XYZ file of C-alpha atoms in Angstrom:
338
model
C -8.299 32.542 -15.590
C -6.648 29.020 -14.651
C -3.093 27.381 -14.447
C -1.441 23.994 -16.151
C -0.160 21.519 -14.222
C 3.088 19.394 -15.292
C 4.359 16.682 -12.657
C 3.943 13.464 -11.218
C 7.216 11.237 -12.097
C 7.964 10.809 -8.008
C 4.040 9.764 -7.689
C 4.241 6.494 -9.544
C 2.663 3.644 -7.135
C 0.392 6.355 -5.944
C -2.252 4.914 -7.783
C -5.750 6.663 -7.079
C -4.434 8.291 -4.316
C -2.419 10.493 -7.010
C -6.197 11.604 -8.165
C -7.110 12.694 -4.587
C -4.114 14.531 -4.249
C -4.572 16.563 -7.486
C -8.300 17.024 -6.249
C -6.821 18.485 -3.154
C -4.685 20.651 -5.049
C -6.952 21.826 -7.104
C -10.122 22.546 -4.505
C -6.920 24.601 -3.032
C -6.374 26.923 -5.246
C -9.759 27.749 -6.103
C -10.686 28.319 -2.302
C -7.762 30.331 -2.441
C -8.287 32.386 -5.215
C -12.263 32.332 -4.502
C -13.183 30.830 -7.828
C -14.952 27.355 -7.906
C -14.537 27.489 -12.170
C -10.733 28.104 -11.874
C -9.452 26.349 -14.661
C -6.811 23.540 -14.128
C -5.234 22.509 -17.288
C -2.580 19.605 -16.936
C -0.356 17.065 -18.645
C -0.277 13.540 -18.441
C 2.898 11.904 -17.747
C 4.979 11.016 -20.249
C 6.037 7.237 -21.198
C 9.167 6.796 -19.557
C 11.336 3.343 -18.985
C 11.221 3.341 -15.240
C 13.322 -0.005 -15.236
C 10.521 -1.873 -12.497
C 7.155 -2.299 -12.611
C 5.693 -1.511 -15.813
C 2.356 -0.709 -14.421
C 2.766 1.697 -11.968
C 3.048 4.603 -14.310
C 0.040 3.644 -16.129
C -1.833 3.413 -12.680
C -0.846 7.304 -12.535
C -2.210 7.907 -15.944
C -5.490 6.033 -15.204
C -5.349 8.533 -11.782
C -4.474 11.846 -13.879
C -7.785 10.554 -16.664
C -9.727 10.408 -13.283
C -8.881 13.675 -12.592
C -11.056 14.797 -15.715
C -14.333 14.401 -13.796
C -13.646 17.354 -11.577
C -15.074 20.309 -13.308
C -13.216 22.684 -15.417
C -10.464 20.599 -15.776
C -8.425 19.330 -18.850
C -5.580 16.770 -20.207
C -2.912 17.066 -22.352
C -2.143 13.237 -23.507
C 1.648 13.023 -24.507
C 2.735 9.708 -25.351
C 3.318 10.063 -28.434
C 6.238 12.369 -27.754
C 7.991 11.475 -24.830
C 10.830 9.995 -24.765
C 11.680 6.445 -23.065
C 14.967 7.360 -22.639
C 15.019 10.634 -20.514
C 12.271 10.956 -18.220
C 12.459 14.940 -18.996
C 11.299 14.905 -23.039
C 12.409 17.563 -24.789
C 10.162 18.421 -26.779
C 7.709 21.140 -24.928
C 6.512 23.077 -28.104
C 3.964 20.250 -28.187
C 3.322 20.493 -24.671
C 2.470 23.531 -24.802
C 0.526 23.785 -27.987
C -1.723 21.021 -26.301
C -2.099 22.597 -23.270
C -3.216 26.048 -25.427
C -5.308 24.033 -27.547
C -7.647 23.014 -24.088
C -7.293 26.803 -23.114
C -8.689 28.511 -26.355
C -11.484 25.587 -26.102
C -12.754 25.221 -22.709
C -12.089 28.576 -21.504
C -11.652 31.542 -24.152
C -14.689 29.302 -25.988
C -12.779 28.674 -29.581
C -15.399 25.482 -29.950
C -13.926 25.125 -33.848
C -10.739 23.608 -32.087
C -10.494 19.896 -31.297
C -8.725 19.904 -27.663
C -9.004 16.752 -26.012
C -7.435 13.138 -26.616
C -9.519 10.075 -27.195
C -10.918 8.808 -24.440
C -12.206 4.680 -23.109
C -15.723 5.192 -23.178
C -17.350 1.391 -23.243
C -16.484 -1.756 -24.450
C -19.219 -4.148 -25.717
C -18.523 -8.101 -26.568
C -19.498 -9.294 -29.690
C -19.027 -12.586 -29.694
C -15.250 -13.246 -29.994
C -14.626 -10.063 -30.626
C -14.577 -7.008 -28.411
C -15.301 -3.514 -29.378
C -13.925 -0.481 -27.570
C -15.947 2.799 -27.982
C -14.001 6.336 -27.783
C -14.670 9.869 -26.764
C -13.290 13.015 -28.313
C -13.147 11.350 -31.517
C -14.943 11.911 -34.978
C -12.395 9.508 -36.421
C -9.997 7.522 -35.779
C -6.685 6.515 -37.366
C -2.927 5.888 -36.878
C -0.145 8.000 -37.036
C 2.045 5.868 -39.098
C -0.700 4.437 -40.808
C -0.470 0.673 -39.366
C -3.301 -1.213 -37.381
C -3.088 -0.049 -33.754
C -1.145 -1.134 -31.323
C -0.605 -1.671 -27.780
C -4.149 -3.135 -27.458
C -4.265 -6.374 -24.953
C -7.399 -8.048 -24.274
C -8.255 -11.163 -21.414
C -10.495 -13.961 -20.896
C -11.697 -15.112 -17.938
C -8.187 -16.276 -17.372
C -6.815 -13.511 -16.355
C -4.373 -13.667 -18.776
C -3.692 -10.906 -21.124
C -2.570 -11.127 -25.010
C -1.446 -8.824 -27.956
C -4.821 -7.829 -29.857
C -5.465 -7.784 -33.125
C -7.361 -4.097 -33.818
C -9.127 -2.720 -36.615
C -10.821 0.482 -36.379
C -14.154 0.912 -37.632
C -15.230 4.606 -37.049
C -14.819 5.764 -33.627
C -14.697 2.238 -32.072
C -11.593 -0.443 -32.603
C -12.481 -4.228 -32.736
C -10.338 -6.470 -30.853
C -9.848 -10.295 -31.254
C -6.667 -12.679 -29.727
C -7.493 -16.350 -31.581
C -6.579 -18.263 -28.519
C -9.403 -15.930 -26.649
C -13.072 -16.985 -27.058
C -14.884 -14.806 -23.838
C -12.909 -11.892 -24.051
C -13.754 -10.011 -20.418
C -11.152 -7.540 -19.933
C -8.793 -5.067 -21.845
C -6.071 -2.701 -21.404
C -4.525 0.089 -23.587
C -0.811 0.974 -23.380
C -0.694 -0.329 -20.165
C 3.317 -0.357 -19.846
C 5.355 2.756 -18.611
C 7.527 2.263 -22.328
C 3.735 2.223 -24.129
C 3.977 5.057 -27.377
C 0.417 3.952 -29.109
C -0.175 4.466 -32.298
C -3.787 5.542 -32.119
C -5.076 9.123 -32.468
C -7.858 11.374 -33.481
C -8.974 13.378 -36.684
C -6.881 16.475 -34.961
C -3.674 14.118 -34.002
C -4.135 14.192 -30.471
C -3.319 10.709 -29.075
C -5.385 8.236 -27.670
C -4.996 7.870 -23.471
C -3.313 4.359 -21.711
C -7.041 2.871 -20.305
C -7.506 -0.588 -18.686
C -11.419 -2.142 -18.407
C -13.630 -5.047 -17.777
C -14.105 -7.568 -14.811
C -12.152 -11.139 -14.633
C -13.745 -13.135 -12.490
C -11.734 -13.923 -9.197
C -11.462 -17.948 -9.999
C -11.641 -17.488 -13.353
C -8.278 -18.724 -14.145
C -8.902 -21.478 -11.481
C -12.011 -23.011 -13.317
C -10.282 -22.510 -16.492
C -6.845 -24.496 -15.411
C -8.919 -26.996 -12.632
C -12.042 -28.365 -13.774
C -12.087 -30.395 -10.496
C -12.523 -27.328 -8.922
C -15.767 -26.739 -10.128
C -17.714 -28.276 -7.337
C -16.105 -26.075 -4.629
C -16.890 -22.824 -3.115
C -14.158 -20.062 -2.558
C -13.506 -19.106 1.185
C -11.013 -15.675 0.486
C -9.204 -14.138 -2.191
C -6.000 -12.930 -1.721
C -3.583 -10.760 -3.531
C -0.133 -11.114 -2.165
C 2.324 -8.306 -4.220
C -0.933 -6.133 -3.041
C -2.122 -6.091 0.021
C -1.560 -4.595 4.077
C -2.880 -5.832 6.543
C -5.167 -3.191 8.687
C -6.061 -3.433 12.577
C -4.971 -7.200 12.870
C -6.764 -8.888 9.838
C -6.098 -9.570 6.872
C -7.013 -7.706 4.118
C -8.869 -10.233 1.104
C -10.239 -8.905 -1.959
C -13.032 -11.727 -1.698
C -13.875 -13.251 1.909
C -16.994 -16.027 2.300
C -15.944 -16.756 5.119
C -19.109 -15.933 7.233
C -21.781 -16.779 4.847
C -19.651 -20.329 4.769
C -19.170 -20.466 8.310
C -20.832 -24.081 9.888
C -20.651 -25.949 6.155
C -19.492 -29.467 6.491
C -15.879 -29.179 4.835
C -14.704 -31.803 3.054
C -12.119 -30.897 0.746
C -9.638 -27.535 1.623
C -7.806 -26.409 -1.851
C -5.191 -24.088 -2.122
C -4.613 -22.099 -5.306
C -1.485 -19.580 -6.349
C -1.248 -18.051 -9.581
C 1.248 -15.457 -10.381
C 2.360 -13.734 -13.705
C 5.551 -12.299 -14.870
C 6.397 -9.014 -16.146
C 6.376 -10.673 -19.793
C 2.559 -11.640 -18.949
C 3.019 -15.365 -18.047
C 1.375 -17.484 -15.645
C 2.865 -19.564 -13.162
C 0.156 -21.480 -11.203
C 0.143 -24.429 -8.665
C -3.601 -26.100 -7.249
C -3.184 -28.573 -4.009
C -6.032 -30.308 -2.602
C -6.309 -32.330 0.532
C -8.239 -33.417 3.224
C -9.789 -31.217 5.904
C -6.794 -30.301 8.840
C -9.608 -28.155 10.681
C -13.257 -27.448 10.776
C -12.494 -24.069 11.712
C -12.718 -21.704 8.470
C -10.779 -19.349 9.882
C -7.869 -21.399 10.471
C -7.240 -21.907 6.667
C -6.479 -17.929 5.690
C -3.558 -16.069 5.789
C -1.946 -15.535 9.039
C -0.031 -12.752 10.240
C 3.422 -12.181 11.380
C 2.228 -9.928 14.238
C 0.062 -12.640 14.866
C 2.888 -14.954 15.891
C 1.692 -18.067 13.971
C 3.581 -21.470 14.076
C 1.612 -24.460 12.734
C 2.630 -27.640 11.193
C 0.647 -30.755 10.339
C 0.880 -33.631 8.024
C -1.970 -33.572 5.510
C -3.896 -36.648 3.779
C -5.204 -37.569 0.633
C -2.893 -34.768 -1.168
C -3.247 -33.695 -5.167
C -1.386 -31.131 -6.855
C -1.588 -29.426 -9.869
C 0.705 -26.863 -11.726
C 2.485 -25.670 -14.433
C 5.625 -25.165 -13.154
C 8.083 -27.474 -14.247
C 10.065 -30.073 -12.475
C 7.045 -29.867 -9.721
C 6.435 -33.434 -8.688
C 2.561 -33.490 -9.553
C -0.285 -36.323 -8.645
C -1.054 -37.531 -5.441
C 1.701 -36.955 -2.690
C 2.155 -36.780 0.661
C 3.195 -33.481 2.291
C 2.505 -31.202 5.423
C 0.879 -28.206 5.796
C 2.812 -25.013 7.197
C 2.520 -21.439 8.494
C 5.264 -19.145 10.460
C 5.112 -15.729 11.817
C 8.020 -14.899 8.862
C 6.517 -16.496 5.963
C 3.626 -19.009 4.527
């Protein structure tokens, strides 16, 4: 009738591709087997302190949630009893119970039993205040009874805080006080995340992350002399590869801006620790070329060497003991590093 589905620890920084492969796996076994409604039942990961990058094990549980939108498919959500400490939990009598539950549900067609975990649906903003909206859920509540936790929302910034939530039926409202335009938020986005929230049945709620922050966001926000300028690329640099010799931007203008007068070239870096906080520095000086290409990212295989003295230089940035104001400088790029 179907199979579960338990792995995934030695995917993490997969991301999406993680979803495609499960896809694959699962289109597999039901060509195999000659049954397009073979059921696949599986578990989501477990949290787990991986030691590095606290993210990329909730970029495999937004990849396994993704997974649901392949029909006849299912999730058992287990963070609430992993274990941080061993990445193999013990406990599998819940496991399995879970993984039952979706089976007497979805396939033997026991609709009296609740089998699937809250789920992000939509988030609307209300003002200060943000409002998250769940599936799989005629209430909501805690386990131990507390407000929930492990709720983060963002401004435009970019930067994330600690929420304070309050649920109010199937929804939970969400306000930071230093946050006025809340635009983004994530839900136990950490690999050592063990929420708190759950639904009438117990079954927890599932690590999500939503919303759009606007690419310069945290530059208008931190530069208002910014304002008047128009961003060239965007550029991710803990994220990126380049692909058949260019450079791969998450935003490039660089064509519909191609033959504007330039009269200012700004450089801005903002970076953000595993404890969530910025570190940003802004530089502005005078044009060094006309050429809008020449003020990207170069490429090692590209063999780049440049060096010129720059005019008219301000900088800007939080980081401390930075000499900031106008200064003098040069401008720099080498095949190993920029």
């Amino acid at each position: 009738r179907g199979f579960i589905w338990y792995q995934g620890e030695s995917n993490r920084g997969e991301g999406m591709l993680y979803r495609d492969k499960m896809e694959a796996l699962i289109r597999g076994w039901r060509t195999r087997w000659e049954d397009d409604a073979l059921a696949c039942y599986f578990v989501q990961l477990a949290p787990y302190n991986y030691g590095n990058t606290p993210t990329a094990l909730p970029e495999i549980w937004e990849a396994q949630t993704a997974v649901l939108d392949i029909p006849h498919t299912g999730m058992a959500v287990i963070n609430d009893i992993g274990n941080v400490k061993d990445i193999h939990p013990r406990n599998k009598d819940d496991v399995g119970r879970r993984l039952a539950l979706l089976a007497l549900n979805k396939t033997y067609g026991k609709k009296n039993i609740v089998c699937d975990s809250p789920l992000y649906d939509h988030f609307e903003v209300e003002g200060a205040a943000l409002r998250v909206y769940f599936k799989h859920a005629a209430t909501l509540k805690t386990r131990d009874g507390a407000a929930p936790d492990w709720f983060y929302i963002s401004g435009i910034d970019g930067v994330y805080r600690e929420a304070n939530a309050v649920i109010e039926g199937t929804t939970v409202v969400l306000t930071v006080k230093e946050i006025s335009d809340p635009a983004a938020v994530r839900f136990a986005w950490d690999h050592c995340a063990e929420p708190n929230l759950m639904n009438e049945a117990g079954l927890p709620a599932a690590a999500f992350r939503a919303g759009t922050i606007p690419v310069d966001g945290l530059l208008r926000s931190l530069v208002p002399e910014s304002e008047g300028m128009q961003m060239v690329y965007a550029f991710d640099p803990t994220n990126s590869i380049a692909a058949e010799g260019r450079t791969v931007y998450t935003l490039d203008n660089s064509e519909a801006l191609s033959g504007k007068k330039i009269e200012r070239i700004a450089y801005f870096l903002h970076l953000v620790t595993l404890k969530d906080e910025v570190r940003w520095i802004y530089v502005e000086i005078d044009p060094f070329t006309r050429n809008l290409q020449h003020i990207g990212v170069p490429l090692p295989q590209k063999g780049a060497q440049f060096q010129q003295d720059v005019a008219n230089m301000i900088l800007k940035s939080n980081v401390k003991n930075l000499p900031t104001g106008k200064l003098s400088g040069a401008i720099e790029a080498w095949a190993c590093n920029y």
